[in-house]
Amino acid sequence: MSESEDRADALFHALSDRTRRDILRRVLAGEQSISQLAALYPMSFAAVQKHVAVLERAGLVTKRRSGREQLASGDVEAVRSVASMLDEIEATWRGRIDRIDLLLSDAPGDTSPISATPHQSTTPSQED
Amino acid sequence: MPVTNVTKDLDQRTLVITAEFAAPVERVWGIYADPRQLEQVWGPPTWPATFVEHELKPGAMSRYYMTGPDGERSGGWWRVLEVDEPRSFTIEDGFADDDLNPIDTMPVSRSVYAFEAIDGGTRATFTSVYETAEGLQQVLDMGMEEGATLAINQIDDLLAA
């Protein structure tokens, strides 16, 4: 569990910076050299290299060497995994919303359905 | 389908869900004000909730447990921060131990529940914020999502029948 926590933390940390998000967008579109990237931002080559290293540690970007160039590319699957964490929370909420809808349709307009409708049930057992 | 919009902000670890219900605002509010109704919607069918204490008043602590398929219990709590009946309320919620006391080391999320009258019913906006990525991951590790998925499938089956 702590391994996945560390990973989640690294992911969110990596995405918390605007420059890193911009770098990630570019390298997801296609492989880029660090020097190409460095030319795009008002910061030093070393600073851009650092940003790429943070993205790499988070597993969002992979790096390879080609001669003197360092090339970075984005990992689409890793980006999806961040989104999937919030997808799961979304599923919890969707479940609750569906049950509210069900409860509301059970006793329309009634503010005390417990005492008023003794047959009320949230278990759709008759559908089995 | 009652859910009309979902917005996720990965950087802020925030989830905003909008849903529309075919009932007046006061009726939807009533679900949250009444523990007997709240427990019918809070936990999934496989993990029904029982609220031992619940009052929608600023400063109030709610305590509940959910009972799993094998009788095992999972405790939780709400702390009510702000109440503007029937427009909105803000709570913190987290995990509780067997005596339903908050577990400090477990993640806490803050949620705002807002309701507005629309033609034919209520638009509800649920905003949930997790303070840390760790917290978000921990909540998922607790297996809540599994139950929620089951609940949705069950309702889908019902609608398809």
Short mmCIF file of N, CA, C and O in Angstrom, two decimals, chain A:
data_model
loop_
_atom_site.label_atom_id
_atom_site.label_comp_id
_atom_site.label_asym_id
_atom_site.label_seq_id
_atom_site.Cartn_x
_atom_site.Cartn_y
_atom_site.Cartn_z
N MET A 1 0.83 -1.20 0.00
CA MET A 1 0.00 0.00 0.00
C MET A 1 0.87 1.25 0.00
O MET A 1 0.59 2.21 -0.70
N SER A 2 2.01 1.22 0.75
CA SER A 2 2.81 2.43 0.83
C SER A 2 3.49 2.70 -0.51
O SER A 2 3.75 3.84 -0.86
N GLU A 3 3.75 1.64 -1.28
CA GLU A 3 4.36 1.83 -2.59
C GLU A 3 3.40 2.59 -3.50
O GLU A 3 3.79 3.51 -4.21
N SER A 4 2.12 2.21 -3.44
CA SER A 4 1.15 2.89 -4.30
C SER A 4 0.91 4.32 -3.82
O SER A 4 0.65 5.21 -4.61
N GLU A 5 1.03 4.54 -2.50
CA GLU A 5 0.90 5.90 -1.97
C GLU A 5 2.04 6.78 -2.46
O GLU A 5 1.84 7.90 -2.90
N ASP A 6 3.25 6.22 -2.38
CA ASP A 6 4.42 6.97 -2.86
C ASP A 6 4.24 7.33 -4.32
O ASP A 6 4.54 8.43 -4.76
N ARG A 7 3.72 6.37 -5.05
CA ARG A 7 3.54 6.57 -6.49
C ARG A 7 2.49 7.67 -6.74
O ARG A 7 2.71 8.56 -7.56
N ALA A 8 1.40 7.59 -5.98
CA ALA A 8 0.35 8.59 -6.14
C ALA A 8 0.89 9.98 -5.81
O ALA A 8 0.63 10.95 -6.52
N ASP A 9 1.67 10.04 -4.73
CA ASP A 9 2.22 11.34 -4.32
C ASP A 9 3.15 11.90 -5.39
O ASP A 9 3.10 13.09 -5.70
N ALA A 10 3.99 11.03 -5.94
CA ALA A 10 4.92 11.47 -6.99
C ALA A 10 4.15 11.97 -8.21
O ALA A 10 4.51 12.98 -8.82
N LEU A 11 3.07 11.27 -8.53
CA LEU A 11 2.25 11.67 -9.68
C LEU A 11 1.66 13.06 -9.48
O LEU A 11 1.76 13.94 -10.35
N PHE A 12 1.05 13.26 -8.32
CA PHE A 12 0.38 14.55 -8.09
C PHE A 12 1.40 15.68 -7.95
O PHE A 12 1.17 16.79 -8.40
N HIS A 13 2.54 15.37 -7.31
CA HIS A 13 3.58 16.37 -7.19
C HIS A 13 4.05 16.79 -8.59
O HIS A 13 4.19 17.97 -8.89
N ALA A 14 4.26 15.80 -9.44
CA ALA A 14 4.75 16.07 -10.79
C ALA A 14 3.77 16.97 -11.55
O ALA A 14 4.17 17.85 -12.29
N LEU A 15 2.48 16.75 -11.32
CA LEU A 15 1.46 17.49 -12.08
C LEU A 15 1.08 18.81 -11.44
O LEU A 15 0.27 19.55 -11.97
N SER A 16 1.68 19.12 -10.29
CA SER A 16 1.28 20.33 -9.57
C SER A 16 1.95 21.59 -10.13
O SER A 16 1.66 22.69 -9.70
N ASP A 17 2.85 21.43 -11.08
CA ASP A 17 3.60 22.56 -11.61
C ASP A 17 3.20 22.82 -13.07
O ASP A 17 3.13 21.89 -13.87
N ARG A 18 2.95 24.09 -13.39
CA ARG A 18 2.45 24.45 -14.71
C ARG A 18 3.45 24.10 -15.83
O ARG A 18 3.08 23.58 -16.87
N THR A 19 4.74 24.39 -15.57
CA THR A 19 5.76 24.09 -16.58
C THR A 19 5.81 22.58 -16.85
O THR A 19 5.87 22.15 -17.99
N ARG A 20 5.73 21.81 -15.76
CA ARG A 20 5.79 20.36 -15.94
C ARG A 20 4.57 19.85 -16.71
O ARG A 20 4.68 18.95 -17.53
N ARG A 21 3.40 20.45 -16.44
CA ARG A 21 2.21 20.02 -17.19
C ARG A 21 2.38 20.35 -18.67
O ARG A 21 2.01 19.58 -19.53
N ASP A 22 2.99 21.50 -18.93
CA ASP A 22 3.21 21.90 -20.32
C ASP A 22 4.21 20.97 -21.00
O ASP A 22 4.01 20.52 -22.13
N ILE A 23 5.29 20.65 -20.28
CA ILE A 23 6.28 19.72 -20.83
C ILE A 23 5.60 18.38 -21.13
O ILE A 23 5.79 17.78 -22.19
N LEU A 24 4.78 17.94 -20.17
CA LEU A 24 4.13 16.64 -20.33
C LEU A 24 3.22 16.63 -21.57
O LEU A 24 3.23 15.68 -22.36
N ARG A 25 2.46 17.71 -21.74
CA ARG A 25 1.59 17.80 -22.93
C ARG A 25 2.41 17.65 -24.22
O ARG A 25 2.02 16.95 -25.14
N ARG A 26 3.57 18.32 -24.24
CA ARG A 26 4.39 18.28 -25.46
C ARG A 26 4.98 16.91 -25.71
O ARG A 26 4.98 16.43 -26.85
N VAL A 27 5.48 16.27 -24.65
CA VAL A 27 6.13 14.98 -24.88
C VAL A 27 5.11 13.84 -25.05
O VAL A 27 5.47 12.77 -25.54
N LEU A 28 3.88 14.10 -24.64
CA LEU A 28 2.82 13.11 -24.93
C LEU A 28 2.51 13.13 -26.43
O LEU A 28 2.14 12.11 -27.02
N ALA A 29 2.65 14.30 -27.03
CA ALA A 29 2.37 14.43 -28.46
C ALA A 29 3.48 13.81 -29.30
O ALA A 29 3.26 13.42 -30.44
N GLY A 30 4.68 13.72 -28.73
CA GLY A 30 5.78 13.12 -29.47
C GLY A 30 7.10 13.37 -28.77
O GLY A 30 7.22 14.30 -27.97
N GLU A 31 8.08 12.52 -29.06
CA GLU A 31 9.39 12.62 -28.41
C GLU A 31 10.05 13.98 -28.69
O GLU A 31 9.98 14.49 -29.80
N GLN A 32 10.64 14.55 -27.64
CA GLN A 32 11.31 15.84 -27.78
C GLN A 32 12.66 15.78 -27.07
O GLN A 32 12.78 15.10 -26.06
N SER A 33 13.63 16.51 -27.61
CA SER A 33 14.92 16.57 -26.90
C SER A 33 14.82 17.61 -25.79
O SER A 33 14.02 18.55 -25.87
N ILE A 34 15.62 17.42 -24.74
CA ILE A 34 15.59 18.35 -23.62
C ILE A 34 15.98 19.76 -24.10
O ILE A 34 15.43 20.76 -23.64
N SER A 35 16.93 19.83 -25.04
CA SER A 35 17.36 21.16 -25.50
C SER A 35 16.25 21.85 -26.31
O SER A 35 16.07 23.07 -26.20
N GLN A 36 15.48 21.06 -27.07
CA GLN A 36 14.30 21.64 -27.76
C GLN A 36 13.33 22.21 -26.73
O GLN A 36 12.81 23.32 -26.89
N LEU A 37 13.08 21.44 -25.68
CA LEU A 37 12.15 21.87 -24.63
C LEU A 37 12.68 23.11 -23.93
O LEU A 37 11.94 24.07 -23.68
N ALA A 38 14.00 23.09 -23.61
CA ALA A 38 14.60 24.19 -22.85
C ALA A 38 14.46 25.52 -23.58
O ALA A 38 14.30 26.57 -22.95
N ALA A 39 14.46 25.46 -24.91
CA ALA A 39 14.34 26.69 -25.71
C ALA A 39 12.96 27.33 -25.56
O ALA A 39 12.78 28.51 -25.86
N LEU A 40 11.98 26.54 -25.08
CA LEU A 40 10.59 27.02 -25.02
C LEU A 40 10.27 27.81 -23.76
O LEU A 40 9.27 28.50 -23.69
N TYR A 41 11.10 27.66 -22.73
CA TYR A 41 10.75 28.26 -21.43
C TYR A 41 11.80 29.28 -20.99
O TYR A 41 12.98 29.12 -21.29
N PRO A 42 11.35 30.30 -20.26
CA PRO A 42 12.30 31.32 -19.79
C PRO A 42 13.06 30.83 -18.56
O PRO A 42 12.99 31.43 -17.49
N MET A 43 13.77 29.71 -18.74
CA MET A 43 14.57 29.18 -17.62
C MET A 43 15.75 28.42 -18.20
O MET A 43 15.80 28.15 -19.41
N SER A 44 16.67 28.07 -17.32
CA SER A 44 17.90 27.44 -17.79
C SER A 44 17.66 26.01 -18.26
O SER A 44 16.65 25.38 -17.91
N PHE A 45 18.59 25.52 -19.04
CA PHE A 45 18.56 24.12 -19.47
C PHE A 45 18.49 23.19 -18.26
O PHE A 45 17.71 22.24 -18.22
N ALA A 46 19.29 23.53 -17.24
CA ALA A 46 19.33 22.68 -16.03
C ALA A 46 17.97 22.63 -15.33
O ALA A 46 17.55 21.58 -14.83
N ALA A 47 17.28 23.79 -15.32
CA ALA A 47 15.97 23.83 -14.67
C ALA A 47 14.96 22.97 -15.42
O ALA A 47 14.17 22.23 -14.80
N VAL A 48 14.99 23.03 -16.73
CA VAL A 48 14.08 22.21 -17.54
C VAL A 48 14.42 20.72 -17.35
O VAL A 48 13.54 19.88 -17.22
N GLN A 49 15.71 20.45 -17.31
CA GLN A 49 16.16 19.08 -17.08
C GLN A 49 15.62 18.53 -15.76
O GLN A 49 15.21 17.39 -15.65
N LYS A 50 15.62 19.41 -14.75
CA LYS A 50 15.10 19.03 -13.43
C LYS A 50 13.60 18.69 -13.51
O LYS A 50 13.13 17.72 -12.92
N HIS A 51 12.86 19.55 -14.21
CA HIS A 51 11.42 19.30 -14.37
C HIS A 51 11.17 17.95 -15.05
O HIS A 51 10.30 17.18 -14.63
N VAL A 52 11.97 17.67 -16.08
CA VAL A 52 11.81 16.40 -16.79
C VAL A 52 12.13 15.23 -15.85
O VAL A 52 11.45 14.21 -15.85
N ALA A 53 13.14 15.45 -14.99
CA ALA A 53 13.51 14.39 -14.03
C ALA A 53 12.37 14.10 -13.06
O ALA A 53 12.13 12.94 -12.70
N VAL A 54 11.65 15.15 -12.62
CA VAL A 54 10.51 14.95 -11.71
C VAL A 54 9.42 14.14 -12.42
O VAL A 54 8.85 13.20 -11.87
N LEU A 55 9.16 14.49 -13.66
CA LEU A 55 8.16 13.76 -14.45
C LEU A 55 8.60 12.30 -14.65
O LEU A 55 7.77 11.39 -14.63
N GLU A 56 9.91 12.12 -14.82
CA GLU A 56 10.43 10.77 -15.03
C GLU A 56 10.28 9.92 -13.77
O GLU A 56 9.85 8.77 -13.83
N ARG A 57 10.59 10.53 -12.60
CA ARG A 57 10.46 9.79 -11.33
C ARG A 57 9.02 9.40 -11.07
O ARG A 57 8.75 8.38 -10.46
N ALA A 58 8.09 10.22 -11.54
CA ALA A 58 6.67 9.92 -11.34
C ALA A 58 6.17 8.88 -12.34
O ALA A 58 5.02 8.46 -12.27
N GLY A 59 7.05 8.50 -13.24
CA GLY A 59 6.67 7.49 -14.21
C GLY A 59 5.85 8.03 -15.37
O GLY A 59 5.24 7.28 -16.12
N LEU A 60 5.80 9.37 -15.48
CA LEU A 60 4.97 9.97 -16.54
C LEU A 60 5.74 10.12 -17.84
O LEU A 60 5.16 10.23 -18.91
N VAL A 61 7.09 10.16 -17.71
CA VAL A 61 7.94 10.42 -18.87
C VAL A 61 9.09 9.41 -18.87
O VAL A 61 9.57 9.02 -17.80
N THR A 62 9.48 8.96 -20.04
CA THR A 62 10.68 8.12 -20.14
C THR A 62 11.74 8.89 -20.95
O THR A 62 11.39 9.69 -21.81
N LYS A 63 13.01 8.63 -20.59
CA LYS A 63 14.11 9.33 -21.26
C LYS A 63 15.02 8.33 -21.93
O LYS A 63 15.20 7.22 -21.45
N ARG A 64 15.59 8.71 -23.06
CA ARG A 64 16.64 7.89 -23.66
C ARG A 64 17.68 8.83 -24.27
O ARG A 64 17.41 10.01 -24.47
N ARG A 65 18.85 8.27 -24.50
CA ARG A 65 19.93 9.05 -25.05
C ARG A 65 20.08 8.76 -26.53
O ARG A 65 19.92 7.63 -26.97
N SER A 66 20.37 9.79 -27.30
CA SER A 66 20.69 9.60 -28.71
C SER A 66 21.84 10.52 -29.02
O SER A 66 21.67 11.73 -29.18
N GLY A 67 23.07 9.95 -29.04
CA GLY A 67 24.26 10.77 -29.21
C GLY A 67 24.39 11.72 -28.04
O GLY A 67 24.35 11.31 -26.88
N ARG A 68 24.45 13.01 -28.33
CA ARG A 68 24.57 14.00 -27.26
C ARG A 68 23.22 14.42 -26.72
O ARG A 68 23.13 15.12 -25.71
N GLU A 69 22.19 14.04 -27.43
CA GLU A 69 20.84 14.49 -27.07
C GLU A 69 20.20 13.57 -26.04
O GLU A 69 20.36 12.35 -26.08
N GLN A 70 19.44 14.20 -25.12
CA GLN A 70 18.56 13.42 -24.25
C GLN A 70 17.15 13.60 -24.79
O GLN A 70 16.69 14.73 -24.91
N LEU A 71 16.47 12.51 -25.06
CA LEU A 71 15.12 12.59 -25.62
C LEU A 71 14.08 12.14 -24.59
O LEU A 71 14.28 11.13 -23.90
N ALA A 72 13.00 12.88 -24.49
CA ALA A 72 11.95 12.55 -23.52
C ALA A 72 10.65 12.27 -24.26
O ALA A 72 10.31 12.95 -25.22
N SER A 73 9.92 11.24 -23.78
CA SER A 73 8.58 11.01 -24.32
C SER A 73 7.62 10.67 -23.19
O SER A 73 8.01 10.18 -22.14
N GLY A 74 6.34 10.97 -23.41
CA GLY A 74 5.33 10.79 -22.36
C GLY A 74 4.77 9.38 -22.34
O GLY A 74 4.70 8.71 -23.35
N ASP A 75 4.37 8.94 -21.13
CA ASP A 75 3.77 7.63 -20.97
C ASP A 75 2.25 7.81 -20.80
O ASP A 75 1.76 8.20 -19.74
N VAL A 76 1.52 7.53 -21.86
CA VAL A 76 0.07 7.77 -21.87
C VAL A 76 -0.65 6.97 -20.78
O VAL A 76 -1.54 7.47 -20.11
N GLU A 77 -0.22 5.74 -20.57
CA GLU A 77 -0.87 4.88 -19.57
C GLU A 77 -0.76 5.46 -18.16
O GLU A 77 -1.69 5.43 -17.38
N ALA A 78 0.43 6.01 -17.85
CA ALA A 78 0.65 6.58 -16.51
C ALA A 78 -0.26 7.78 -16.28
O ALA A 78 -0.81 7.96 -15.20
N VAL A 79 -0.44 8.59 -17.31
CA VAL A 79 -1.32 9.75 -17.18
C VAL A 79 -2.75 9.28 -16.92
O VAL A 79 -3.46 9.84 -16.10
N ARG A 80 -3.12 8.21 -17.59
CA ARG A 80 -4.47 7.67 -17.38
C ARG A 80 -4.67 7.20 -15.95
O ARG A 80 -5.76 7.28 -15.41
N SER A 81 -3.61 6.69 -15.31
CA SER A 81 -3.79 6.11 -13.97
C SER A 81 -4.13 7.18 -12.94
O SER A 81 -4.84 6.92 -11.98
N VAL A 82 -3.62 8.41 -13.13
CA VAL A 82 -4.01 9.51 -12.23
C VAL A 82 -5.50 9.77 -12.36
O VAL A 82 -6.23 9.86 -11.38
N ALA A 83 -5.93 9.86 -13.62
CA ALA A 83 -7.33 10.12 -13.87
C ALA A 83 -8.20 9.00 -13.30
O ALA A 83 -9.29 9.24 -12.78
N SER A 84 -7.69 7.78 -13.32
CA SER A 84 -8.52 6.65 -12.88
C SER A 84 -8.76 6.68 -11.38
O SER A 84 -9.77 6.16 -10.90
N MET A 85 -7.85 7.32 -10.60
CA MET A 85 -8.09 7.42 -9.15
C MET A 85 -9.34 8.25 -8.89
O MET A 85 -10.17 7.91 -8.07
N LEU A 86 -9.46 9.37 -9.61
CA LEU A 86 -10.66 10.19 -9.42
C LEU A 86 -11.89 9.51 -10.03
O LEU A 86 -13.00 9.71 -9.57
N ASP A 87 -11.67 8.68 -11.04
CA ASP A 87 -12.79 7.93 -11.62
C ASP A 87 -13.45 7.05 -10.56
O ASP A 87 -14.67 6.88 -10.54
N GLU A 88 -12.60 6.47 -9.70
CA GLU A 88 -13.15 5.57 -8.69
C GLU A 88 -13.96 6.32 -7.64
O GLU A 88 -14.99 5.85 -7.19
N ILE A 89 -13.49 7.52 -7.25
CA ILE A 89 -14.26 8.35 -6.33
C ILE A 89 -15.58 8.74 -7.01
O ILE A 89 -16.64 8.76 -6.37
N GLU A 90 -15.49 9.03 -8.30
CA GLU A 90 -16.71 9.37 -9.05
C GLU A 90 -17.73 8.23 -8.96
O GLU A 90 -18.93 8.47 -8.78
N ALA A 91 -17.25 6.99 -9.03
CA ALA A 91 -18.15 5.84 -8.97
C ALA A 91 -18.89 5.81 -7.63
O ALA A 91 -20.09 5.49 -7.58
N THR A 92 -18.19 6.14 -6.53
CA THR A 92 -18.82 6.19 -5.21
C THR A 92 -19.98 7.18 -5.21
O THR A 92 -21.08 6.90 -4.74
N TRP A 93 -19.70 8.38 -5.77
CA TRP A 93 -20.72 9.43 -5.80
C TRP A 93 -21.89 9.05 -6.70
O TRP A 93 -23.04 9.32 -6.38
N ARG A 94 -21.56 8.46 -7.84
CA ARG A 94 -22.64 8.05 -8.76
C ARG A 94 -23.57 7.04 -8.09
O ARG A 94 -24.77 7.08 -8.27
N GLY A 95 -22.98 6.14 -7.30
CA GLY A 95 -23.78 5.17 -6.57
C GLY A 95 -24.75 5.87 -5.63
O GLY A 95 -25.93 5.55 -5.58
N ARG A 96 -24.24 6.86 -4.88
CA ARG A 96 -25.09 7.59 -3.93
C ARG A 96 -26.19 8.35 -4.65
O ARG A 96 -27.34 8.36 -4.22
N ILE A 97 -25.83 8.98 -5.75
CA ILE A 97 -26.81 9.77 -6.50
C ILE A 97 -27.92 8.87 -7.04
O ILE A 97 -29.10 9.21 -6.95
N ASP A 98 -27.55 7.71 -7.54
CA ASP A 98 -28.57 6.77 -8.03
C ASP A 98 -29.50 6.33 -6.91
O ASP A 98 -30.71 6.19 -7.10
N ARG A 99 -28.93 6.14 -5.71
CA ARG A 99 -29.77 5.71 -4.59
C ARG A 99 -30.69 6.84 -4.12
O ARG A 99 -31.81 6.59 -3.70
N ILE A 100 -30.21 8.09 -4.18
CA ILE A 100 -31.07 9.22 -3.85
C ILE A 100 -32.25 9.26 -4.82
O ILE A 100 -33.40 9.41 -4.42
N ASP A 101 -31.93 9.10 -6.09
CA ASP A 101 -32.96 9.12 -7.13
C ASP A 101 -34.01 8.04 -6.86
O ASP A 101 -35.21 8.28 -6.97
N LEU A 102 -33.52 6.88 -6.50
CA LEU A 102 -34.40 5.75 -6.21
C LEU A 102 -35.29 6.06 -5.00
O LEU A 102 -36.49 5.81 -5.01
N LEU A 103 -34.67 6.61 -3.96
CA LEU A 103 -35.40 6.94 -2.74
C LEU A 103 -36.46 8.00 -3.02
O LEU A 103 -37.58 7.91 -2.53
N LEU A 104 -36.10 8.99 -3.83
CA LEU A 104 -37.05 10.06 -4.15
C LEU A 104 -38.23 9.52 -4.96
O LEU A 104 -39.36 9.96 -4.78
N SER A 105 -37.98 8.56 -5.83
CA SER A 105 -39.08 8.05 -6.65
C SER A 105 -39.94 7.06 -5.87
O SER A 105 -41.08 6.80 -6.21
N ASP A 106 -39.38 6.53 -4.77
CA ASP A 106 -40.15 5.64 -3.88
C ASP A 106 -41.30 6.36 -3.23
O ASP A 106 -42.39 5.83 -3.07
N ALA A 107 -41.05 7.59 -2.78
CA ALA A 107 -42.04 8.31 -1.99
C ALA A 107 -42.09 9.76 -2.44
O ALA A 107 -41.58 10.64 -1.77
N PRO A 108 -42.66 10.02 -3.64
CA PRO A 108 -42.62 11.38 -4.17
C PRO A 108 -43.31 12.39 -3.27
O PRO A 108 -44.46 12.17 -2.85
N GLY A 109 -42.61 13.46 -2.94
CA GLY A 109 -43.21 14.57 -2.20
C GLY A 109 -43.44 14.28 -0.74
O GLY A 109 -43.92 15.13 -0.01
N ASP A 110 -43.12 13.10 -0.29
CA ASP A 110 -43.38 12.74 1.10
C ASP A 110 -42.13 13.02 1.92
O ASP A 110 -41.05 12.55 1.60
N THR A 111 -42.25 13.80 2.97
CA THR A 111 -41.05 14.15 3.74
C THR A 111 -40.76 13.16 4.86
O THR A 111 -39.73 13.25 5.50
N SER A 112 -41.67 12.23 5.11
CA SER A 112 -41.37 11.23 6.14
C SER A 112 -41.76 9.84 5.62
O SER A 112 -42.71 9.23 6.09
N PRO A 113 -41.00 9.35 4.64
CA PRO A 113 -41.40 8.11 3.97
C PRO A 113 -41.27 6.87 4.85
O PRO A 113 -41.92 5.87 4.58
N ILE A 114 -40.48 6.95 5.91
CA ILE A 114 -40.26 5.76 6.73
C ILE A 114 -41.57 5.31 7.39
O ILE A 114 -41.98 4.16 7.28
N SER A 115 -42.23 6.27 8.02
CA SER A 115 -43.46 5.90 8.71
C SER A 115 -44.64 5.79 7.74
O SER A 115 -45.56 5.02 7.96
N ALA A 116 -44.56 6.54 6.63
CA ALA A 116 -45.72 6.59 5.74
C ALA A 116 -45.78 5.39 4.79
O ALA A 116 -46.85 4.98 4.38
N THR A 117 -44.64 4.84 4.43
CA THR A 117 -44.65 3.74 3.48
C THR A 117 -43.93 2.52 4.03
O THR A 117 -42.73 2.35 3.82
N PRO A 118 -44.64 1.68 4.75
CA PRO A 118 -44.02 0.53 5.38
C PRO A 118 -43.44 -0.48 4.38
O PRO A 118 -42.55 -1.23 4.73
N HIS A 119 -43.90 -0.46 3.13
CA HIS A 119 -43.41 -1.43 2.15
C HIS A 119 -42.07 -1.02 1.55
O HIS A 119 -41.48 -1.77 0.80
N GLN A 120 -41.65 0.20 1.89
CA GLN A 120 -40.46 0.75 1.23
C GLN A 120 -39.23 -0.13 1.41
O GLN A 120 -38.93 -0.61 2.49
N SER A 121 -38.53 -0.31 0.33
CA SER A 121 -37.32 -1.12 0.38
C SER A 121 -36.34 -0.63 -0.67
O SER A 121 -36.73 -0.21 -1.74
N THR A 122 -35.05 -0.66 -0.33
CA THR A 122 -34.04 -0.25 -1.31
C THR A 122 -33.45 -1.46 -2.00
O THR A 122 -32.58 -1.34 -2.84
N THR A 123 -33.90 -2.65 -1.63
CA THR A 123 -33.33 -3.85 -2.23
C THR A 123 -34.26 -4.34 -3.35
O THR A 123 -35.37 -4.77 -3.08
N PRO A 124 -33.78 -4.27 -4.58
CA PRO A 124 -34.63 -4.67 -5.70
C PRO A 124 -34.62 -6.17 -5.90
O PRO A 124 -34.23 -6.66 -6.95
N SER A 125 -35.04 -6.91 -4.87
CA SER A 125 -34.90 -8.36 -4.92
C SER A 125 -35.82 -9.01 -5.95
O SER A 125 -35.53 -10.09 -6.45
N GLN A 126 -36.91 -8.33 -6.27
CA GLN A 126 -37.86 -8.93 -7.21
C GLN A 126 -37.30 -9.01 -8.62
O GLN A 126 -37.87 -9.64 -9.49
N GLU A 127 -36.17 -8.36 -8.82
CA GLU A 127 -35.61 -8.33 -10.18
C GLU A 127 -34.70 -9.53 -10.46
O GLU A 127 -34.20 -9.69 -11.55
N ASP A 128 -34.45 -10.33 -9.45
CA ASP A 128 -33.50 -11.44 -9.64
C ASP A 128 -34.07 -12.58 -10.45
O ASP A 128 -35.25 -12.80 -10.46
#
